[in-house]
Coordinates of C-alpha atoms in Angstrom, one line a residue:
Chain L
X1077 CA 33.3 79.1 145.6
X1078 CA 30.1 79.1 143.3
X1079 CA 27.7 76.4 142.6
X1080 CA 29.1 76.2 139.0
X1081 CA 32.6 75.7 140.5
X1082 CA 31.4 72.9 142.8
X1083 CA 29.4 71.2 140.2
X1084 CA 32.3 71.1 137.6
X1085 CA 34.9 70.0 140.2
X1086 CA 32.5 67.1 141.7
X1087 CA 31.5 66.1 138.1
X1088 CA 35.4 65.7 137.5
X1089 CA 36.6 64.1 140.7
X1090 CA 33.8 61.7 141.0
X1091 CA 34.6 60.5 137.4
X1092 CA 38.2 60.1 138.1
X1093 CA 37.6 58.1 141.3
X1094 CA 35.2 55.8 139.5
X1095 CA 37.2 55.6 136.2
X1096 CA 38.1 51.9 136.6
X1097 CA 34.5 50.9 137.2
X1098 CA 33.3 53.2 134.2
X1099 CA 35.8 51.6 131.8
X1100 CA 35.4 48.1 133.1
X1101 CA 31.5 48.5 132.6
X1102 CA 32.1 49.6 129.0
X1103 CA 34.6 47.0 128.1
X1104 CA 32.9 44.1 129.9
X1105 CA 29.7 44.7 127.9
X1106 CA 31.4 43.6 124.9
X1107 CA 31.4 40.0 125.8
X1108 CA 27.8 40.2 126.5
X1109 CA 26.9 41.6 123.1
X1110 CA 29.3 39.3 121.1
X1111 CA 28.6 36.2 123.3
X1112 CA 28.8 33.8 120.1
X1113 CA 32.2 35.3 119.1
X1114 CA 33.8 34.6 122.4
X1115 CA 32.3 31.1 122.7
X1116 CA 33.8 30.3 119.3
X1117 CA 37.2 31.5 120.5
X1118 CA 37.4 29.0 123.2
X1119 CA 36.2 26.0 121.2
X1120 CA 39.7 24.6 121.6
X1121 CA 38.9 21.2 123.0
X1122 CA 39.7 22.1 126.6
X1123 CA 36.6 21.2 128.7
X1124 CA 34.6 24.0 130.4
X1125 CA 34.3 22.2 133.9
X1126 CA 36.9 19.9 135.3
X1127 CA 35.6 17.6 138.0
X1128 CA 37.4 18.1 141.3
X1129 CA 35.2 16.1 143.7
X1130 CA 32.5 13.4 142.9
X1131 CA 31.2 11.4 146.0
X1132 CA 28.2 10.1 147.5
X1133 CA 26.3 12.8 149.8
X1134 CA 23.1 12.9 151.7
X1135 CA 21.7 15.9 153.3
X1136 CA 17.8 16.5 153.5
X1137 CA 16.5 19.0 150.7
X1138 CA 15.7 22.4 152.0
X1139 CA 11.8 22.8 152.8
X1140 CA 11.2 25.5 150.3
X1141 CA 12.8 27.1 147.2
X1142 CA 13.0 30.7 148.6
X1143 CA 16.3 32.5 148.1
X1144 CA 17.2 32.7 151.6
X1145 CA 16.5 29.1 152.5
X1146 CA 18.5 28.0 149.4
X1147 CA 21.4 30.5 150.2
X1148 CA 21.6 28.8 153.9
X1149 CA 21.5 25.2 152.3
X1150 CA 24.3 26.2 150.0
X1151 CA 26.4 27.3 153.0
X1152 CA 25.9 24.2 154.8
X1153 CA 26.7 22.1 151.9
X1154 CA 29.9 24.3 151.3
X1155 CA 30.8 23.8 154.9
X1156 CA 30.3 20.0 154.6
X1157 CA 32.8 20.0 151.6
X1158 CA 35.4 22.1 153.4
X1159 CA 35.2 24.7 150.5
X1160 CA 36.1 28.3 151.0
X1161 CA 33.8 31.0 149.9
X1162 CA 36.2 33.7 148.6
X1163 CA 33.9 35.8 146.5
X1164 CA 30.0 35.2 146.2
X1165 CA 27.8 32.2 147.0
X1166 CA 24.5 31.4 145.1
X1167 CA 22.3 28.5 144.7
X1168 CA 19.6 27.4 142.3
X1169 CA 17.0 24.5 142.5
X1170 CA 15.9 23.9 139.0
X1171 CA 13.7 20.9 140.0
X1172 CA 13.0 18.5 142.9
X1173 CA 16.1 16.4 141.9
X1174 CA 18.8 18.8 141.7
X1175 CA 20.4 21.6 143.5
X1176 CA 23.0 23.8 141.7
X1177 CA 25.5 25.8 144.0
X1178 CA 27.9 28.3 142.6
X1179 CA 31.1 29.8 144.3
X1180 CA 32.2 32.8 142.3
X1181 CA 35.2 35.2 142.6
X1182 CA 36.4 37.3 139.9
X1183 CA 39.2 34.9 138.6
X1184 CA 37.5 31.4 139.6
X1185 CA 34.1 29.7 139.2
X1186 CA 33.3 26.6 141.0
X1187 CA 29.9 24.7 140.5
X1188 CA 28.7 22.1 142.9
X1189 CA 25.8 19.8 141.7
X1190 CA 24.0 17.9 144.4
X1191 CA 21.7 15.3 142.9
X1192 CA 19.2 14.8 145.3
X1193 CA 17.7 11.7 143.6
X1194 CA 21.0 9.8 143.4
X1195 CA 22.2 11.0 146.6
X1196 CA 25.7 12.3 145.0
X1197 CA 27.5 15.3 144.8
X1198 CA 30.1 16.9 142.3
X1199 CA 32.4 19.6 142.6
X1200 CA 33.8 21.4 139.3
X1201 CA 36.2 24.0 138.7
X1202 CA 35.6 26.4 135.5
X1203 CA 38.4 26.9 133.2
X1204 CA 39.5 30.7 133.2
X1205 CA 38.2 32.7 130.3
X1206 CA 38.8 36.4 129.8
X1207 CA 35.4 37.2 128.6
X1208 CA 34.0 35.5 131.6
X1209 CA 36.2 37.5 133.9
X1210 CA 34.9 40.6 132.5
X1211 CA 31.3 39.4 132.5
X1212 CA 31.7 38.5 136.1
X1213 CA 32.9 41.9 137.1
X1214 CA 30.2 43.5 135.2
X1215 CA 27.4 41.3 136.6
X1216 CA 28.5 41.3 140.3
X1217 CA 26.4 43.2 142.6
X1218 CA 23.8 42.7 145.5
X1219 CA 23.8 42.8 149.2
X1220 CA 22.8 39.2 150.0
X1221 CA 26.4 37.9 150.7
X1222 CA 27.7 37.7 154.2
X1223 CA 31.1 39.6 153.8
X1224 CA 31.7 43.0 154.4
X1225 CA 33.8 43.5 151.1
X1226 CA 30.9 42.0 149.2
X1227 CA 28.5 44.6 150.7
X1228 CA 31.4 47.3 149.8
X1229 CA 31.4 46.4 146.3
X1230 CA 27.7 46.7 146.0
X1231 CA 27.8 49.8 147.5
X1232 CA 30.2 51.0 145.0
X1233 CA 27.9 49.8 142.2
X1234 CA 25.1 51.9 143.8
X1235 CA 27.4 54.9 143.7
X1236 CA 28.5 54.2 140.1
X1237 CA 24.7 54.3 139.3
X1238 CA 23.9 57.4 141.3
X1239 CA 26.9 59.1 139.7
X1240 CA 25.5 58.3 136.2
X1241 CA 22.4 60.1 137.3
X1242 CA 24.4 63.0 138.7
X1243 CA 26.7 63.1 135.5
X1244 CA 23.6 63.4 133.5
X1245 CA 22.1 66.3 135.7
X1246 CA 25.3 68.3 136.1
X1247 CA 26.3 67.6 132.4
X1248 CA 22.8 69.2 131.2
X1249 CA 23.4 71.8 133.7
X1250 CA 26.8 72.7 132.3
X1251 CA 25.9 72.4 128.8
X1252 CA 22.9 74.8 129.2
X1253 CA 25.4 77.4 130.5
X1254 CA 27.3 77.1 127.3
X1255 CA 25.0 79.3 125.0
X1256 CA 26.8 78.6 121.8
X1257 CA 26.0 75.2 122.0
X1258 CA 22.4 75.2 123.2
X1259 CA 21.0 74.7 119.6
X1260 CA 22.8 71.6 118.6
X1261 CA 22.6 70.2 122.2
X1262 CA 18.9 70.4 122.1
X1263 CA 18.9 68.5 118.8
X1264 CA 21.1 66.0 120.0
X1265 CA 19.1 65.5 123.4
X1266 CA 15.9 65.7 121.7
X1267 CA 17.0 63.1 119.0
X1268 CA 18.3 60.9 121.6
X1269 CA 15.0 60.8 123.6
X1270 CA 13.0 60.5 120.5
X1271 CA 15.0 57.4 119.1
X1272 CA 14.7 55.9 122.5
X1273 CA 10.8 56.2 122.4
X1274 CA 10.8 54.9 119.1
X1275 CA 12.8 51.9 120.2
X1276 CA 10.4 51.3 123.3
X1277 CA 7.4 51.2 120.7
X1278 CA 9.1 49.1 117.8
X1279 CA 11.1 46.8 119.5
Chain K
X730 CA 29.1 66.6 124.7
X731 CA 26.7 65.9 121.9
X732 CA 27.2 62.3 122.1
X733 CA 26.5 62.4 125.9
X734 CA 23.3 64.5 125.3
X735 CA 22.1 61.9 122.7
X736 CA 22.8 59.0 124.9
X737 CA 21.2 60.5 127.9
X738 CA 18.1 58.1 127.8
X739 CA 20.5 55.0 127.7
X740 CA 22.7 56.4 130.6
X741 CA 19.6 56.9 132.6
X742 CA 18.2 53.6 131.9
X743 CA 21.4 51.6 132.5
X744 CA 21.9 53.3 135.9
X745 CA 18.3 52.9 137.1
X746 CA 18.3 49.3 136.1
X747 CA 21.7 48.7 137.8
X748 CA 20.3 50.1 141.0
X749 CA 17.3 47.6 140.6
X750 CA 19.5 44.7 139.9
X751 CA 21.8 45.6 142.9
X752 CA 18.7 45.6 145.0
X753 CA 16.8 42.6 143.4
X754 CA 16.4 41.0 146.9
X755 CA 14.4 43.9 148.0
X756 CA 12.1 43.8 144.9
X757 CA 11.7 40.2 145.1
X758 CA 10.5 40.5 148.7
X759 CA 8.4 43.5 147.6
X760 CA 6.5 41.0 145.3
X761 CA 6.5 38.4 147.9
X762 CA 8.6 36.3 145.4
X763 CA 5.8 35.9 143.2
X764 CA 6.7 35.4 139.5
X765 CA 5.2 38.2 137.2
X766 CA 1.6 37.7 136.3
X767 CA 0.4 36.9 132.8
X768 CA -3.1 37.8 132.0
X769 CA -5.2 36.5 129.1
X770 CA -5.7 38.9 126.3
X771 CA -7.7 36.5 124.0
X772 CA -8.0 32.8 123.0
X773 CA -8.7 32.2 119.3
X774 CA -9.0 29.2 116.9
X775 CA -5.9 28.6 114.9
X776 CA -6.5 26.0 112.3
X777 CA -3.2 25.9 110.5
X778 CA -1.5 22.6 110.0
X779 CA 2.3 22.1 110.3
X780 CA 4.1 19.0 109.1
X781 CA 5.3 16.8 111.9
X782 CA 9.1 17.6 111.1
X783 CA 8.4 21.3 111.2
X784 CA 10.8 23.1 113.3
X785 CA 9.5 25.1 116.3
X786 CA 11.2 28.3 115.0
X787 CA 9.3 28.0 111.8
X788 CA 5.9 27.4 113.6
X789 CA 6.7 30.4 116.0
X790 CA 7.6 32.8 113.1
X791 CA 4.6 31.5 111.1
X792 CA 2.3 32.3 114.1
X793 CA 3.7 35.6 114.7
X794 CA 3.3 36.6 111.2
X795 CA -0.3 35.5 111.1
X796 CA -1.1 37.5 114.2
X797 CA 0.8 40.6 112.8
X798 CA 3.1 40.5 115.9
X799 CA 6.5 39.8 114.4
X800 CA 9.5 40.9 116.2
X801 CA 12.0 39.7 118.7
X802 CA 10.9 36.4 120.3
X803 CA 11.7 33.1 121.7
X804 CA 10.2 29.6 121.6
X805 CA 10.0 26.5 123.6
X806 CA 8.0 23.3 123.5
X807 CA 7.1 21.0 120.6
X808 CA 4.2 20.2 118.1
X809 CA 3.7 17.0 120.0
X810 CA 2.3 19.1 123.1
X811 CA 2.2 22.8 122.7
X812 CA 4.7 25.6 121.8
X813 CA 5.0 28.6 123.8
X814 CA 6.2 31.8 122.2
X815 CA 7.6 34.8 124.0
X816 CA 7.2 38.0 122.2
X817 CA 9.8 40.3 123.8
X818 CA 8.1 43.7 123.7
X819 CA 9.9 46.1 125.8
X820 CA 7.1 47.3 127.9
X821 CA 4.5 44.6 127.7
X822 CA 6.1 41.2 126.9
X823 CA 3.5 38.7 125.3
X824 CA 3.1 35.0 125.5
X825 CA 1.4 33.2 122.7
X826 CA 0.7 29.4 123.4
X827 CA -0.1 27.2 120.6
X828 CA -1.9 24.1 121.2
X829 CA -2.0 21.9 117.9
X830 CA -4.5 19.2 119.7
X831 CA -7.1 21.9 120.2
X832 CA -6.0 24.2 117.4
X833 CA -6.0 27.2 119.6
X834 CA -3.8 30.2 120.4
X835 CA -3.9 31.6 123.6
X836 CA -2.3 35.2 123.8
X837 CA -1.3 36.5 127.2
X838 CA 0.1 39.8 128.4
X839 CA 2.9 40.2 131.2
X840 CA 1.8 42.6 134.1
X841 CA 4.1 45.6 134.2
X842 CA 6.6 45.9 136.7
X843 CA 8.9 48.8 136.7
X844 CA 11.9 46.6 138.0
X845 CA 11.2 44.0 135.4
X846 CA 10.9 46.5 132.6
X847 CA 14.3 48.2 133.5
X848 CA 16.1 44.9 133.9
X849 CA 14.7 44.0 130.3
X850 CA 15.9 47.2 128.8
X851 CA 19.3 46.6 130.4
X852 CA 19.6 43.2 129.1
X853 CA 18.4 43.8 125.7
X854 CA 21.2 43.4 123.0
X855 CA 20.1 42.4 119.5
X856 CA 22.0 40.9 116.7
X857 CA 20.8 37.6 117.5
X858 CA 17.4 38.2 116.2
X859 CA 16.7 38.7 112.5
X860 CA 14.8 42.0 112.8
X861 CA 16.2 45.4 111.8
X862 CA 15.1 47.2 115.0
X863 CA 17.0 44.7 117.1
X864 CA 20.0 45.3 115.1
X865 CA 19.5 49.1 115.3
X866 CA 19.3 48.7 119.1
X867 CA 22.2 46.6 119.2
X868 CA 23.9 49.4 117.2
X869 CA 23.1 51.9 119.8
X870 CA 24.3 49.5 122.5
X871 CA 27.6 49.3 120.7
X872 CA 27.7 53.1 120.4
X873 CA 27.1 53.3 124.3
X874 CA 30.1 50.9 124.7
X875 CA 32.3 53.0 122.5
X876 CA 31.0 56.3 124.1
X877 CA 32.1 55.0 127.5
X878 CA 35.6 54.4 126.3
X879 CA 35.7 57.7 124.5
X880 CA 34.5 59.6 127.6
X881 CA 37.1 57.9 129.6
X882 CA 39.9 59.1 127.2
X883 CA 38.6 62.4 126.5
X884 CA 37.8 63.1 130.2
X885 CA 41.4 62.1 131.2
X886 CA 42.7 64.6 128.4
X887 CA 40.6 67.4 129.7
X888 CA 41.4 66.8 133.2
X889 CA 45.2 66.9 132.2
X890 CA 44.7 70.3 130.4
X891 CA 43.3 71.8 133.7
X892 CA 46.3 72.3 135.5
X893 CA 44.7 73.5 138.7
X894 CA 43.0 69.9 139.4
X895 CA 46.1 67.8 138.3
X896 CA 47.2 67.1 142.0
X897 CA 43.8 66.1 143.2
X898 CA 42.8 64.6 140.1
X899 CA 45.8 62.4 140.4
X900 CA 44.8 61.3 143.9
X901 CA 41.4 60.6 143.0
X902 CA 42.5 58.4 140.1
X903 CA 45.1 56.5 142.2
X904 CA 42.6 56.1 145.1
X905 CA 40.1 54.7 142.6
X906 CA 42.6 52.1 140.6
X907 CA 43.9 51.3 144.2
X908 CA 40.3 50.3 145.6
X909 CA 39.5 48.5 142.3
X910 CA 42.7 46.5 142.4
X911 CA 42.0 45.6 146.1
X912 CA 38.6 44.3 145.2
X913 CA 40.2 42.2 142.2
X914 CA 42.1 40.2 144.7
X915 CA 40.0 39.8 147.5
X916 CA 36.5 38.9 146.4

């Protein structure tokens, strides 16, 4: 088995295994680029958020706004409310008066708003939207969640990224061995890099 | 193949920026959770007067035009206090703070961080700005999206034509789809 053979097979099988992610990242980029269009599609009077719980609540605010502290605080709040973390958990403190906590899985988003000043808390469910289903898939990543499956997803995201770099390297290697396509290949590669540099300067 | 060769820089930027975003926590700790620094480039007098009902975006566009810095930007604040314009340059974003009371413009440059640069490139879209270069960039993003779908379709077709790889190719596709579906229903 030659290096050429291994390179071609790895290029192919890696792409076939990662095909759902590859396709997902391509399709899910559309709602990001056509955000206004999709927002208009869902202007049908159905509210974006529906309140599930609204009640008095008191828990001392976290001592600082560091991500780890906020994450721990969010876990405690979610525990107090008997909510289940099915996907990822995140928290955001925009000011001293409010802390937002998000529970997100691919199909369902929950927002918890803790009003520190008024000592109350609200839990809301987000309506399902296909565009947001895809953008959630696209944006999911990171190793800061507790569950093994979340870490496994993040690992696959790393694999995808490294595969892209591998496909570039192995693709360029395969192209270079096709002598009849070298000239136009150089034109394509060169014009791509030139365009990219122009964008870097001009944007 | 030629499309892939043309889009090599985009592929590399999207891949590297995805790694950066997937390890954002690491980079936040690397920089001790400090926000990116802004350094003063210059502070100059700016004696233009705007009517009280002038919109923020009008003021921002006028200032950028006067400074010969037109391009993708965002603005916040108001004439009653100060207006902060962020000029979204790819490598060095700039911030222009207009203070109507002191009639000055403070121009600041954002310190370069590789991770921030890659994230900016990943998130850059276009179409929502009125500048041609932004529209052209947005077209390349659309081209990249179309290319990914085309590569899936053409890749499947090329694989099917290679009879010797059909069996293990089918195993690869099935295992990928199974894992993806599993994730969809579990996390």
